[in-house]
PDB file of N, CA and C in Angstrom:
ATOM      1  N   MET A   1      17.684  -5.678  -1.597  1.00 46.00           N
ATOM      2  CA  MET A   1      16.701  -4.930  -2.165  1.00 46.00           C
ATOM      3  C   MET A   1      14.623  -5.179  -2.683  1.00 46.00           C
ATOM      4  N   THR A   2      14.363  -5.387  -2.035  1.00 47.00           N
ATOM      5  CA  THR A   2      13.139  -5.885  -3.096  1.00 47.00           C
ATOM      6  C   THR A   2      12.267  -4.899  -3.774  1.00 47.00           C
ATOM      7  N   GLN A   3      12.010  -5.282  -4.493  1.00 49.00           N
ATOM      8  CA  GLN A   3      11.386  -4.416  -5.925  1.00 49.00           C
ATOM      9  C   GLN A   3       9.670  -4.383  -5.935  1.00 49.00           C
ATOM     10  N   PRO A   4       8.864  -3.632  -5.842  1.00 45.00           N
ATOM     11  CA  PRO A   4       7.458  -3.411  -5.735  1.00 45.00           C
ATOM     12  C   PRO A   4       6.689  -4.149  -7.376  1.00 45.00           C
ATOM     13  N   ASP A   5       5.750  -4.627  -7.420  1.00 46.00           N
ATOM     14  CA  ASP A   5       5.072  -4.998  -8.493  1.00 46.00           C
ATOM     15  C   ASP A   5       4.849  -3.722  -8.878  1.00 46.00           C
ATOM     16  N   PRO A   6       5.005  -3.979 -10.321  1.00 58.00           N
ATOM     17  CA  PRO A   6       4.713  -2.742 -10.605  1.00 58.00           C
ATOM     18  C   PRO A   6       3.278  -2.507 -11.179  1.00 58.00           C
ATOM     19  N   ASN A   7       2.025  -3.109 -10.855  1.00 87.00           N
ATOM     20  CA  ASN A   7       1.029  -3.225 -10.955  1.00 87.00           C
ATOM     21  C   ASN A   7       0.166  -2.168  -9.521  1.00 87.00           C
ATOM     22  N   ILE A   8       0.481  -3.216  -8.717  1.00 95.00           N
ATOM     23  CA  ILE A   8      -0.055  -3.017  -7.193  1.00 95.00           C
ATOM     24  C   ILE A   8       1.220  -3.105  -5.922  1.00 95.00           C
ATOM     25  N   ALA A   9       1.034  -1.953  -5.513  1.00 95.00           N
ATOM     26  CA  ALA A   9       2.071  -2.548  -4.274  1.00 95.00           C
ATOM     27  C   ALA A   9       1.616  -1.437  -2.974  1.00 95.00           C
ATOM     28  N   VAL A  10       1.216  -1.886  -2.108  1.00 97.00           N
ATOM     29  CA  VAL A  10       0.840  -1.745  -0.729  1.00 97.00           C
ATOM     30  C   VAL A  10       1.821  -1.936   0.355  1.00 97.00           C
ATOM     31  N   TYR A  11       1.991  -0.655   0.934  1.00 98.00           N
ATOM     32  CA  TYR A  11       3.076  -0.192   1.726  1.00 98.00           C
ATOM     33  C   TYR A  11       2.403   0.203   3.325  1.00 98.00           C
ATOM     34  N   GLY A  12       2.603  -0.995   4.594  1.00 98.00           N
ATOM     35  CA  GLY A  12       1.795  -0.862   5.082  1.00 98.00           C
ATOM     36  C   GLY A  12       2.590  -1.388   6.558  1.00 98.00           C
ATOM     37  N   LYS A  13       1.651  -1.771   7.434  1.00 97.00           N
ATOM     38  CA  LYS A  13       2.217  -1.828   9.254  1.00 97.00           C
ATOM     39  C   LYS A  13       0.830  -3.288   9.700  1.00 97.00           C
ATOM     40  N   PRO A  14       1.835  -3.802  10.357  1.00 95.00           N
ATOM     41  CA  PRO A  14       0.649  -5.013  10.018  1.00 95.00           C
ATOM     42  C   PRO A  14      -0.300  -4.631  11.296  1.00 95.00           C
ATOM     43  N   GLU A  15       0.263  -4.218  12.228  1.00 96.00           N
ATOM     44  CA  GLU A  15      -1.460  -3.350  13.267  1.00 96.00           C
ATOM     45  C   GLU A  15      -1.940  -2.481  12.717  1.00 96.00           C
ATOM     46  N   CYS A  16      -1.601  -1.853  11.545  1.00 97.00           N
ATOM     47  CA  CYS A  16      -3.109  -1.183  11.317  1.00 97.00           C
ATOM     48  C   CYS A  16      -3.715  -1.827  10.756  1.00 97.00           C
ATOM     49  N   ALA A  17      -5.133  -1.146  11.241  1.00 97.00           N
ATOM     50  CA  ALA A  17      -6.343  -1.639  11.030  1.00 97.00           C
ATOM     51  C   ALA A  17      -6.293  -1.372   9.521  1.00 97.00           C
ATOM     52  N   ASP A  18      -6.388   0.375   9.237  1.00 98.00           N
ATOM     53  CA  ASP A  18      -6.314   0.658   7.904  1.00 98.00           C
ATOM     54  C   ASP A  18      -5.881  -0.554   6.584  1.00 98.00           C
ATOM     55  N   THR A  19      -4.727  -0.748   6.950  1.00 98.00           N
ATOM     56  CA  THR A  19      -3.766  -1.878   6.424  1.00 98.00           C
ATOM     57  C   THR A  19      -4.571  -2.860   6.281  1.00 98.00           C
ATOM     58  N   ALA A  20      -4.921  -3.346   7.080  1.00 98.00           N
ATOM     59  CA  ALA A  20      -5.800  -4.692   6.743  1.00 98.00           C
ATOM     60  C   ALA A  20      -7.149  -4.451   6.257  1.00 98.00           C
ATOM     61  N   ARG A  21      -7.536  -3.572   6.409  1.00 98.00           N
ATOM     62  CA  ARG A  21      -9.122  -3.067   5.686  1.00 98.00           C
ATOM     63  C   ARG A  21      -8.646  -3.057   4.182  1.00 98.00           C
ATOM     64  N   SER A  22      -7.559  -2.460   3.408  1.00 98.00           N
ATOM     65  CA  SER A  22      -7.611  -2.110   2.498  1.00 98.00           C
ATOM     66  C   SER A  22      -6.880  -3.943   1.739  1.00 98.00           C
ATOM     67  N   ARG A  23      -5.927  -4.681   2.362  1.00 97.00           N
ATOM     68  CA  ARG A  23      -5.762  -5.532   2.136  1.00 97.00           C
ATOM     69  C   ARG A  23      -6.985  -6.754   1.705  1.00 97.00           C
ATOM     70  N   ALA A  24      -7.749  -6.536   3.072  1.00 97.00           N
ATOM     71  CA  ALA A  24      -8.930  -7.598   2.684  1.00 97.00           C
ATOM     72  C   ALA A  24      -9.874  -6.886   1.377  1.00 97.00           C
ATOM     73  N   LEU A  25     -10.199  -5.722   1.245  1.00 96.00           N
ATOM     74  CA  LEU A  25     -10.476  -5.363  -0.413  1.00 96.00           C
ATOM     75  C   LEU A  25      -9.964  -6.043  -1.313  1.00 96.00           C
ATOM     76  N   LEU A  26      -8.591  -5.836  -1.415  1.00 95.00           N
ATOM     77  CA  LEU A  26      -7.993  -6.371  -2.785  1.00 95.00           C
ATOM     78  C   LEU A  26      -7.634  -8.099  -2.678  1.00 95.00           C
ATOM     79  N   ASP A  27      -7.653  -8.656  -1.525  1.00 93.00           N
ATOM     80  CA  ASP A  27      -8.176  -9.931  -1.608  1.00 93.00           C
ATOM     81  C   ASP A  27      -9.628 -10.025  -1.498  1.00 93.00           C
ATOM     82  N   ALA A  28     -10.411  -9.678  -1.301  1.00 93.00           N
ATOM     83  CA  ALA A  28     -11.551  -9.957  -1.936  1.00 93.00           C
ATOM     84  C   ALA A  28     -12.292  -9.936  -3.173  1.00 93.00           C
ATOM     85  N   ARG A  29     -11.477  -8.860  -4.140  1.00 91.00           N
ATOM     86  CA  ARG A  29     -11.842  -8.690  -5.205  1.00 91.00           C
ATOM     87  C   ARG A  29     -10.652  -9.515  -6.618  1.00 91.00           C
ATOM     88  N   GLY A  30      -9.682 -10.644  -5.069  1.00 89.00           N
ATOM     89  CA  GLY A  30      -8.824 -11.403  -6.318  1.00 89.00           C
ATOM     90  C   GLY A  30      -7.845 -10.200  -6.813  1.00 89.00           C
ATOM     91  N   VAL A  31      -7.724  -9.369  -6.115  1.00 90.00           N
ATOM     92  CA  VAL A  31      -6.534  -8.366  -7.071  1.00 90.00           C
ATOM     93  C   VAL A  31      -5.267  -8.464  -6.758  1.00 90.00           C
ATOM     94  N   ALA A  32      -3.774  -9.155  -7.678  1.00 90.00           N
ATOM     95  CA  ALA A  32      -2.951  -9.339  -6.902  1.00 90.00           C
ATOM     96  C   ALA A  32      -2.317  -8.308  -6.939  1.00 90.00           C
ATOM     97  N   TYR A  33      -1.190  -8.225  -5.969  1.00 94.00           N
ATOM     98  CA  TYR A  33      -0.650  -6.702  -5.257  1.00 94.00           C
ATOM     99  C   TYR A  33       0.748  -7.565  -4.305  1.00 94.00           C
ATOM    100  N   ASP A  34       1.583  -6.387  -4.317  1.00 94.00           N
ATOM    101  CA  ASP A  34       2.987  -6.855  -3.599  1.00 94.00           C
ATOM    102  C   ASP A  34       2.561  -6.153  -1.930  1.00 94.00           C
ATOM    103  N   TYR A  35       2.636  -7.084  -0.820  1.00 96.00           N
ATOM    104  CA  TYR A  35       3.046  -6.068   0.453  1.00 96.00           C
ATOM    105  C   TYR A  35       4.345  -5.750   0.837  1.00 96.00           C
ATOM    106  N   PHE A  36       4.244  -4.707   1.544  1.00 97.00           N
ATOM    107  CA  PHE A  36       5.668  -4.274   2.056  1.00 97.00           C
ATOM    108  C   PHE A  36       5.420  -4.125   3.349  1.00 97.00           C
ATOM    109  N   ASP A  37       6.049  -4.615   4.281  1.00 98.00           N
ATOM    110  CA  ASP A  37       5.949  -4.113   5.843  1.00 98.00           C
ATOM    111  C   ASP A  37       7.034  -2.903   5.975  1.00 98.00           C
ATOM    112  N   VAL A  38       6.681  -1.701   6.255  1.00 98.00           N
ATOM    113  CA  VAL A  38       7.025  -0.730   6.404  1.00 98.00           C
ATOM    114  C   VAL A  38       7.930  -0.759   7.646  1.00 98.00           C
ATOM    115  N   THR A  39       7.352  -1.214   8.763  1.00 97.00           N
ATOM    116  CA  THR A  39       8.210  -1.445   9.796  1.00 97.00           C
ATOM    117  C   THR A  39       9.557  -2.406   9.562  1.00 97.00           C
ATOM    118  N   THR A  40       9.125  -3.690   8.838  1.00 97.00           N
ATOM    119  CA  THR A  40      10.990  -4.139   9.031  1.00 97.00           C
ATOM    120  C   THR A  40      11.571  -3.923   8.058  1.00 97.00           C
ATOM    121  N   ASP A  41      11.084  -3.481   6.828  1.00 97.00           N
ATOM    122  CA  ASP A  41      11.260  -2.978   5.478  1.00 97.00           C
ATOM    123  C   ASP A  41      12.103  -1.981   5.182  1.00 97.00           C
ATOM    124  N   ASP A  42      13.449  -1.071   5.260  1.00 97.00           N
ATOM    125  CA  ASP A  42      13.530   0.407   5.710  1.00 97.00           C
ATOM    126  C   ASP A  42      13.603   0.670   4.183  1.00 97.00           C
ATOM    127  N   ASP A  43      13.591   0.030   3.034  1.00 97.00           N
ATOM    128  CA  ASP A  43      13.652   0.338   1.446  1.00 97.00           C
ATOM    129  C   ASP A  43      12.160   0.916   1.072  1.00 97.00           C
ATOM    130  N   ALA A  44      11.309  -0.125   1.697  1.00 97.00           N
ATOM    131  CA  ALA A  44       9.725  -0.002   1.086  1.00 97.00           C
ATOM    132  C   ALA A  44       8.945   1.423   2.172  1.00 97.00           C
ATOM    133  N   ARG A  45       9.866   1.429   3.379  1.00 97.00           N
ATOM    134  CA  ARG A  45       8.941   2.570   4.358  1.00 97.00           C
ATOM    135  C   ARG A  45       9.972   3.738   3.421  1.00 97.00           C
ATOM    136  N   GLU A  46      11.097   3.840   3.104  1.00 97.00           N
ATOM    137  CA  GLU A  46      11.486   5.012   1.789  1.00 97.00           C
ATOM    138  C   GLU A  46      10.761   5.260   0.776  1.00 97.00           C
ATOM    139  N   ARG A  47      10.240   4.197  -0.325  1.00 96.00           N
ATOM    140  CA  ARG A  47       9.928   4.293  -0.936  1.00 96.00           C
ATOM    141  C   ARG A  47       8.078   4.785  -0.470  1.00 96.00           C
ATOM    142  N   ALA A  48       7.926   4.091   0.072  1.00 97.00           N
ATOM    143  CA  ALA A  48       6.318   4.481   0.646  1.00 97.00           C
ATOM    144  C   ALA A  48       6.310   6.639   0.929  1.00 97.00           C
ATOM    145  N   GLU A  49       7.367   6.707   1.733  1.00 97.00           N
ATOM    146  CA  GLU A  49       7.539   8.100   2.245  1.00 97.00           C
ATOM    147  C   GLU A  49       7.742   9.286   1.295  1.00 97.00           C
ATOM    148  N   SER A  50       8.759   8.736   0.162  1.00 96.00           N
ATOM    149  CA  SER A  50       8.665   9.102  -1.126  1.00 96.00           C
ATOM    150  C   SER A  50       7.702   9.444  -1.822  1.00 96.00           C
ATOM    151  N   VAL A  51       6.638   8.384  -2.189  1.00 96.00           N
ATOM    152  CA  VAL A  51       5.755   8.542  -3.212  1.00 96.00           C
ATOM    153  C   VAL A  51       4.489   9.094  -2.099  1.00 96.00           C
ATOM    154  N   SER A  52       4.420   9.021  -1.311  1.00 96.00           N
ATOM    155  CA  SER A  52       3.391   9.754  -0.785  1.00 96.00           C
ATOM    156  C   SER A  52       3.628  10.817   0.400  1.00 96.00           C
ATOM    157  N   GLY A  53       4.987  11.468  -0.032  1.00 96.00           N
ATOM    158  CA  GLY A  53       4.883  12.606   1.330  1.00 96.00           C
ATOM    159  C   GLY A  53       4.515  12.709   2.775  1.00 96.00           C
ATOM    160  N   SER A  54       4.376  10.984   3.216  1.00 94.00           N
ATOM    161  CA  SER A  54       3.480  11.100   4.332  1.00 94.00           C
ATOM    162  C   SER A  54       4.378   9.942   4.958  1.00 94.00           C
ATOM    163  N   THR A  55       3.940   9.411   6.344  1.00 94.00           N
ATOM    164  CA  THR A  55       4.239   8.326   7.371  1.00 94.00           C
ATOM    165  C   THR A  55       2.839   7.576   7.761  1.00 94.00           C
ATOM    166  N   ARG A  56       1.819   8.087   6.803  1.00 95.00           N
ATOM    167  CA  ARG A  56       0.856   7.062   7.156  1.00 95.00           C
ATOM    168  C   ARG A  56       1.129   6.438   6.294  1.00 95.00           C
ATOM    169  N   ALA A  57       0.105   5.052   7.303  1.00 97.00           N
ATOM    170  CA  ALA A  57      -0.209   3.848   6.548  1.00 97.00           C
ATOM    171  C   ALA A  57      -2.015   3.363   6.228  1.00 97.00           C
ATOM    172  N   PRO A  58      -2.213   2.845   5.071  1.00 98.00           N
ATOM    173  CA  PRO A  58      -1.390   2.352   4.168  1.00 98.00           C
ATOM    174  C   PRO A  58      -1.248   3.150   3.310  1.00 98.00           C
ATOM    175  N   VAL A  59       0.308   3.514   2.233  1.00 98.00           N
ATOM    176  CA  VAL A  59      -0.048   3.932   0.770  1.00 98.00           C
ATOM    177  C   VAL A  59      -0.087   2.574   0.254  1.00 98.00           C
ATOM    178  N   VAL A  60      -1.036   2.906  -0.907  1.00 98.00           N
ATOM    179  CA  VAL A  60      -1.276   2.092  -2.043  1.00 98.00           C
ATOM    180  C   VAL A  60      -0.839   2.749  -3.388  1.00 98.00           C
ATOM    181  N   VAL A  61       0.135   2.295  -4.210  1.00 96.00           N
ATOM    182  CA  VAL A  61       0.426   2.338  -5.637  1.00 96.00           C
ATOM    183  C   VAL A  61      -0.173   1.714  -6.399  1.00 96.00           C
ATOM    184  N   LEU A  62      -0.749   2.280  -7.582  1.00 95.00           N
ATOM    185  CA  LEU A  62      -1.390   2.009  -8.389  1.00 95.00           C
ATOM    186  C   LEU A  62      -0.406   1.772  -9.852  1.00 95.00           C
ATOM    187  N   ALA A  63      -1.109   0.907 -11.136  1.00 88.00           N
ATOM    188  CA  ALA A  63      -0.641   1.428 -12.253  1.00 88.00           C
ATOM    189  C   ALA A  63      -0.703   2.431 -12.483  1.00 88.00           C
ATOM    190  N   GLY A  64      -0.181   2.977 -13.018  1.00 86.00           N
ATOM    191  CA  GLY A  64       0.039   4.275 -13.958  1.00 86.00           C
ATOM    192  C   GLY A  64       0.563   5.801 -12.648  1.00 86.00           C
ATOM    193  N   GLY A  65       1.122   5.016 -11.133  1.00 87.00           N
ATOM    194  CA  GLY A  65       1.642   6.063 -10.550  1.00 87.00           C
ATOM    195  C   GLY A  65       0.442   6.607  -9.939  1.00 87.00           C
ATOM    196  N   ILE A  66      -0.650   5.861  -9.411  1.00 94.00           N
ATOM    197  CA  ILE A  66      -1.735   6.765  -8.739  1.00 94.00           C
ATOM    198  C   ILE A  66      -1.244   6.452  -7.211  1.00 94.00           C
ATOM    199  N   VAL A  67      -1.120   6.907  -6.276  1.00 97.00           N
ATOM    200  CA  VAL A  67      -1.182   7.097  -5.073  1.00 97.00           C
ATOM    201  C   VAL A  67      -2.077   7.338  -4.458  1.00 97.00           C
ATOM    202  N   LEU A  68      -2.934   6.488  -3.170  1.00 98.00           N
ATOM    203  CA  LEU A  68      -3.562   6.756  -2.708  1.00 98.00           C
ATOM    204  C   LEU A  68      -3.161   6.381  -0.986  1.00 98.00           C
ATOM    205  N   VAL A  69      -3.115   7.555  -0.003  1.00 98.00           N
ATOM    206  CA  VAL A  69      -2.947   7.308   1.211  1.00 98.00           C
ATOM    207  C   VAL A  69      -3.711   6.861   2.525  1.00 98.00           C
ATOM    208  N   GLU A  70      -4.372   6.222   2.991  1.00 97.00           N
ATOM    209  CA  GLU A  70      -5.097   5.773   3.727  1.00 97.00           C
ATOM    210  C   GLU A  70      -6.569   5.905   3.671  1.00 97.00           C
ATOM    211  N   PRO A  71      -6.506   5.459   2.267  1.00 98.00           N
ATOM    212  CA  PRO A  71      -7.557   5.092   1.003  1.00 98.00           C
ATOM    213  C   PRO A  71      -9.026   4.812   2.240  1.00 98.00           C
ATOM    214  N   SER A  72     -10.377   5.043   1.734  1.00 97.00           N
ATOM    215  CA  SER A  72     -11.092   4.767   2.359  1.00 97.00           C
ATOM    216  C   SER A  72     -11.680   3.179   1.485  1.00 97.00           C
ATOM    217  N   ASP A  73     -12.334   3.034   1.542  1.00 97.00           N
ATOM    218  CA  ASP A  73     -12.639   1.490   0.533  1.00 97.00           C
ATOM    219  C   ASP A  73     -13.271   1.735  -0.761  1.00 97.00           C
ATOM    220  N   ASP A  74     -14.017   2.808  -0.254  1.00 97.00           N
ATOM    221  CA  ASP A  74     -14.956   3.675  -1.734  1.00 97.00           C
ATOM    222  C   ASP A  74     -13.848   4.405  -2.545  1.00 97.00           C
ATOM    223  N   GLU A  75     -12.607   5.001  -1.975  1.00 97.00           N
ATOM    224  CA  GLU A  75     -11.561   5.585  -2.612  1.00 97.00           C
ATOM    225  C   GLU A  75     -10.736   4.458  -3.226  1.00 97.00           C
ATOM    226  N   LEU A  76     -10.594   3.217  -2.688  1.00 96.00           N
ATOM    227  CA  LEU A  76      -9.564   2.071  -2.942  1.00 96.00           C
ATOM    228  C   LEU A  76     -10.505   1.503  -4.406  1.00 96.00           C
ATOM    229  N   ALA A  77     -12.127   1.305  -4.060  1.00 95.00           N
ATOM    230  CA  ALA A  77     -12.755   0.659  -5.502  1.00 95.00           C
ATOM    231  C   ALA A  77     -12.293   1.264  -6.599  1.00 95.00           C
ATOM    232  N   SER A  78     -13.226   2.727  -6.517  1.00 95.00           N
ATOM    233  CA  SER A  78     -12.959   3.646  -7.178  1.00 95.00           C
ATOM    234  C   SER A  78     -12.231   3.626  -8.099  1.00 95.00           C
ATOM    235  N   ALA A  79     -10.568   3.964  -7.567  1.00 94.00           N
ATOM    236  CA  ALA A  79      -9.613   3.568  -7.959  1.00 94.00           C
ATOM    237  C   ALA A  79      -9.347   2.687  -8.881  1.00 94.00           C
ATOM    238  N   LEU A  80      -9.973   1.423  -8.233  1.00 90.00           N
ATOM    239  CA  LEU A  80      -9.508   0.183  -9.057  1.00 90.00           C
ATOM    240  C   LEU A  80     -10.231   0.110 -10.283  1.00 90.00           C
ATOM    241  N   GLY A  81     -11.370   0.562 -10.007  1.00 88.00           N
ATOM    242  CA  GLY A  81     -12.288   0.542 -11.785  1.00 88.00           C
ATOM    243  C   GLY A  81     -13.143  -0.478 -11.223  1.00 88.00           C
TER     244      GLY A  81
END
C-alpha cells in the first residue's frame, strides 16, 4: 500500500480537467506533492473518499489536514498561502 506525503497529496483521475488544472498550479509554483490515481489505486480511492466524503476529483490534502475538493485555482492558491 502506498502512503501519501505528509505535506501535500493530490488524489485525482488522469482524464479529469480539474485534476490537471490543480496539478499544473502546484507545478507552476514549484510545490512538491504526491499524486495518487484513484482510477488504478484502490487504497488511494478509499483514502480520498474517506477524507473528503465525496467521489469527486481532485481531492487535495494539505498539511494540517486541510482538505479541498475540486478546488478552484483561487481556492488552492489561497490555501497554499
